């Protein structure tokens, strides 16, 4: 149930976009076959497409990691960056991020960091604002979001980011480089979200399928940096979706940086009584909506 805790010790290996108003709108208010395009095999890494298809599995084998995220959005001449930091348990599919919003375009106020808990099929947000009490969590079914929570939370779920690569159709090996002092192989390519959904884990399958339908295009260009064990150290995706308010397109570049594999992860999902079940007040440019208080078993993986 929601009170279930999962802990990993260091060294052990192993709402449409309406709800996004609290994260995104507030900031913006003011195909070929799998082998096509694969370059020559890179420095012993193997076929680039095959290597990228396996990258998410390598993270599960690693167990856990610390994560930093950055989401850059551009719309109508406005550009903002939302940053996050936290930990993720790839084996248990649970994570915790603290997401920091930028100042209002006028620079008049700062937003409190939003605490986000990531679980199979669900996103929990605290300090959501928009009329939600400070001691309550908002729970969102990720499959109900038209972006599958690749964008809504202001940070892409690290495991979902990895599973997008399961949809890689074309990829090239760019060369060797470093990420935060670690030697990595750099790959560049394009993934198909519908294909990624078919190969994804049960917790991400419906969410990625929703994103394949909800984004302006199901094709996602990316740059991925893998270490010599095939683990993702850095991945950058470029998404685009229609802005329903003015029918323009919002361009999003989402970057996930992973490090300190085997780090301790402790995530406690909220109890039923801590989930906000009232209406969420409308932010400028968005509609109000209902918070979800459904289905604790799905979000916790059915464990107690």
XYZ file of C-alpha atoms in Angstrom:
304
model
C 0.000 0.000 0.000
C 1.053 3.649 0.049
C 2.908 3.223 3.339
C 5.279 0.669 1.849
C 8.949 1.632 1.968
C 11.753 0.459 -0.247
C 15.358 1.015 0.741
C 18.550 0.238 -1.128
C 21.907 0.311 0.616
C 24.915 1.865 -1.040
C 27.171 -0.600 -2.791
C 24.441 -3.136 -3.516
C 24.305 -3.942 -7.192
C 21.585 -5.259 -8.177
C -3.507 15.063 -16.038
C -3.449 15.916 -19.800
C -1.059 18.806 -19.700
C -3.644 20.758 -17.705
C -2.152 19.565 -14.429
C 1.233 20.585 -15.693
C 0.128 24.187 -15.198
C 1.762 24.094 -11.788
C 5.038 23.100 -13.386
C 5.007 24.125 -17.039
C 2.246 26.660 -17.691
C 3.331 28.793 -14.762
C 6.759 29.001 -16.365
C 5.494 29.747 -19.828
C 2.749 32.154 -18.777
C 4.584 35.407 -19.204
C 10.769 5.847 -39.781
C 12.736 3.024 -41.070
C 13.750 -0.374 -39.719
C 15.912 -0.754 -36.626
C 19.158 -1.189 -38.490
C 18.856 1.859 -40.701
C 21.260 4.679 -40.018
C 23.459 2.609 -37.680
C 27.072 3.673 -38.034
C 30.066 1.405 -37.860
C 30.360 -0.376 -34.541
C 31.769 1.949 -31.929
C 34.917 1.077 -30.023
C 33.762 -2.404 -29.097
C 30.301 -1.271 -28.077
C 28.483 -3.262 -30.759
C 25.665 -2.244 -33.067
C 24.415 1.169 -31.841
C 20.707 0.317 -32.154
C 21.108 -2.945 -30.246
C 23.223 -1.273 -27.554
C 20.592 1.415 -26.985
C 17.773 -1.127 -26.848
C 19.578 -2.766 -23.904
C 20.434 0.422 -22.008
C 17.384 0.346 -19.707
C 18.142 -3.258 -18.727
C 21.687 -2.257 -17.770
C 20.230 0.292 -15.348
C 18.029 -2.355 -13.735
C 21.113 -4.527 -13.262
C 22.918 -1.569 -11.657
C 20.097 -1.247 -9.122
C 19.994 2.451 -8.339
C 21.620 5.825 -8.971
C 21.538 9.485 -8.122
C 20.002 11.711 -10.791
C 20.046 15.294 -11.958
C 17.515 16.558 -14.476
C 17.047 19.665 -16.593
C 14.043 20.507 -18.730
C 14.365 23.412 -21.152
C 11.165 24.704 -22.737
C 10.672 27.285 -25.451
C 7.363 28.750 -26.579
C 6.468 32.081 -28.115
C 9.864 33.609 -27.467
C 9.893 32.505 -23.813
C 12.538 30.035 -22.686
C 12.722 28.524 -19.201
C 14.695 25.739 -17.514
C 13.387 23.553 -14.698
C 15.972 21.593 -12.706
C 15.659 18.553 -10.494
C 17.821 16.354 -8.306
C 17.235 13.100 -6.467
C 17.612 9.320 -6.479
C 16.058 6.420 -8.364
C 15.694 2.688 -7.707
C 15.612 1.082 -11.170
C 14.882 -2.369 -9.806
C 11.896 -1.235 -7.743
C 10.832 1.486 -10.232
C 10.677 4.105 -7.464
C 12.277 7.540 -7.313
C 12.314 10.844 -5.495
C 13.144 14.202 -7.085
C 13.136 17.775 -5.847
C 12.161 19.953 -8.797
C 13.010 23.652 -8.749
C 11.017 26.053 -10.873
C 12.513 29.246 -12.269
C 11.333 32.678 -11.248
C 8.263 34.151 -12.872
C 9.113 35.821 -16.191
C 8.978 39.187 -14.439
C 11.349 37.893 -11.753
C 8.900 38.969 -9.076
C 8.641 35.716 -7.127
C 10.253 32.347 -6.564
C 8.383 29.065 -6.402
C 9.002 26.559 -3.664
C 10.630 23.327 -4.847
C 8.152 20.595 -5.746
C 8.856 17.201 -4.210
C 8.004 14.420 -6.660
C 7.735 10.714 -5.993
C 7.857 8.453 -9.042
C 6.197 5.039 -8.997
C 4.936 2.571 -11.607
C 1.978 4.273 -13.274
C 1.849 7.229 -10.882
C 3.369 10.617 -10.099
C 2.998 12.206 -6.646
C 3.653 15.941 -6.175
C 3.929 17.958 -2.964
C 4.055 21.765 -2.843
C 2.038 21.635 -6.046
C 0.359 24.963 -5.270
C -2.899 25.902 -7.022
C -4.944 25.541 -3.844
C -3.498 22.217 -2.703
C -2.801 22.258 1.083
C 0.881 22.212 2.013
C 0.611 18.865 3.793
C -1.149 17.057 0.937
C 0.076 15.209 -2.126
C -1.406 15.301 -5.607
C -1.519 11.902 -7.270
C -1.593 11.637 -11.074
C -2.064 8.529 -13.203
C 0.737 8.838 -15.756
C -1.207 6.928 -18.410
C -3.876 9.652 -18.234
C -1.379 12.330 -19.280
C -1.107 13.122 -22.968
C 2.679 13.258 -22.588
C 2.938 10.136 -20.409
C 4.736 12.219 -17.752
C 7.761 12.710 -19.966
C 7.164 16.452 -19.554
C 4.335 17.120 -17.075
C 6.329 16.841 -13.869
C 9.041 19.210 -15.054
C 11.439 16.246 -15.070
C 11.388 13.027 -17.074
C 11.163 9.887 -14.952
C 14.722 8.474 -15.270
C 13.551 4.958 -16.079
C 10.998 6.235 -18.605
C 13.813 8.263 -20.186
C 15.828 5.062 -20.522
C 12.887 3.082 -21.887
C 12.337 5.628 -24.656
C 15.581 4.224 -26.068
C 13.875 0.836 -26.487
C 12.153 2.504 -29.423
C 15.427 3.430 -31.174
C 15.027 3.090 -34.936
C 18.180 4.788 -36.171
C 21.401 5.523 -34.316
C 25.009 6.414 -35.001
C 28.084 6.092 -32.842
C 29.568 9.595 -32.512
C 32.709 8.768 -30.536
C 34.326 8.608 -27.120
C 34.008 11.475 -24.677
C 33.557 12.108 -20.935
C 30.563 12.888 -18.740
C 31.400 14.154 -15.242
C 34.842 12.565 -15.463
C 33.566 9.162 -16.667
C 34.581 7.790 -20.075
C 31.495 7.213 -22.214
C 30.370 6.352 -25.725
C 28.229 9.013 -27.383
C 25.319 7.866 -29.548
C 22.907 10.015 -31.536
C 19.644 8.792 -32.975
C 15.870 8.835 -33.181
C 13.417 6.769 -31.162
C 9.788 5.995 -31.904
C 7.525 6.290 -28.849
C 4.987 3.746 -30.097
C 7.743 1.192 -30.562
C 9.223 2.094 -27.158
C 5.823 1.499 -25.544
C 5.611 -1.990 -27.002
C 8.963 -2.943 -25.499
C 8.615 -1.073 -22.207
C 8.079 -2.427 -18.719
C 4.507 -2.766 -17.497
C 4.735 0.427 -15.439
C 5.719 2.574 -18.447
C 3.911 0.845 -21.293
C 0.632 2.785 -21.120
C 2.339 6.090 -20.354
C 4.643 5.855 -23.381
C 1.721 4.807 -25.564
C -0.144 7.922 -24.411
C 2.899 10.060 -25.245
C 3.096 8.518 -28.719
C -0.413 9.813 -29.379
C -0.177 13.083 -27.445
C 3.048 14.617 -28.713
C 3.227 16.535 -31.970
C 5.297 13.632 -33.345
C 6.059 10.169 -32.003
C 9.660 10.491 -33.204
C 12.085 11.619 -30.507
C 15.627 12.726 -31.426
C 18.151 11.968 -28.676
C 21.778 11.986 -27.622
C 22.780 9.193 -25.243
C 26.060 8.710 -23.384
C 26.749 5.184 -22.108
C 29.641 3.996 -19.953
C 31.656 0.847 -20.691
C 29.087 -1.265 -18.815
C 26.305 -0.003 -21.099
C 24.682 2.132 -18.390
C 23.244 5.515 -19.293
C 25.267 8.329 -17.794
C 23.461 11.069 -19.688
C 20.551 11.172 -22.104
C 18.969 14.156 -23.785
C 15.607 13.897 -25.538
C 13.884 16.527 -27.656
C 10.091 16.499 -27.446
C 7.451 18.792 -28.939
C 3.770 19.158 -28.169
C 0.959 21.474 -29.153
C 0.153 24.299 -26.769
C -3.623 24.154 -26.578
C -3.987 27.781 -25.569
C -2.612 29.344 -28.731
C -2.146 26.275 -30.948
C 1.575 26.883 -31.048
C 4.240 24.240 -30.448
C 6.293 23.938 -27.285
C 9.797 22.582 -27.837
C 11.211 20.677 -24.871
C 14.737 19.383 -24.328
C 14.890 17.008 -21.362
C 18.274 15.947 -19.964
C 18.838 13.219 -17.365
C 22.248 12.723 -15.747
C 22.894 9.520 -13.745
C 25.790 8.923 -11.362
C 26.799 7.217 -8.100
C 25.311 3.857 -9.074
C 24.307 1.746 -6.078
C 23.397 4.836 -4.031
C 20.979 4.372 -1.143
C 17.359 4.976 -2.136
C 14.515 5.333 0.345
C 11.084 6.217 -0.997
C 7.939 6.172 1.139
C 4.769 6.622 -0.877
C 1.982 8.697 0.715
C -0.799 7.131 2.769
C -4.331 7.388 1.404
C -5.177 10.082 3.955
C -2.344 12.260 2.657
C -3.640 12.343 -0.931
C -5.529 15.505 -1.920
C -8.954 14.673 -3.326
C -10.352 18.172 -3.896
C -10.377 20.503 -6.870
C -7.157 22.044 -8.063
C -7.502 25.786 -8.519
C -6.795 27.125 -11.973
C -3.522 28.849 -12.641
C -3.486 31.595 -15.262
C -4.077 29.986 -18.620
C -5.180 26.579 -17.359
C -8.431 24.910 -16.358
C -9.224 23.561 -12.924
C -9.358 19.819 -12.378
C -9.889 17.024 -9.917
C -7.030 15.448 -8.018
C -6.866 11.671 -8.079
C -7.060 9.479 -5.013
C -7.389 6.133 -6.767
C -5.565 2.832 -6.761
C -2.795 2.680 -4.191
C -1.955 -0.922 -5.138
C -0.917 0.032 -8.677
C 1.312 2.877 -7.549
C 3.075 0.821 -4.902
C 3.526 -2.213 -7.075
C 1.044 -4.089 -4.900
C 3.516 -4.467 -2.021
C 3.013 -3.739 1.646
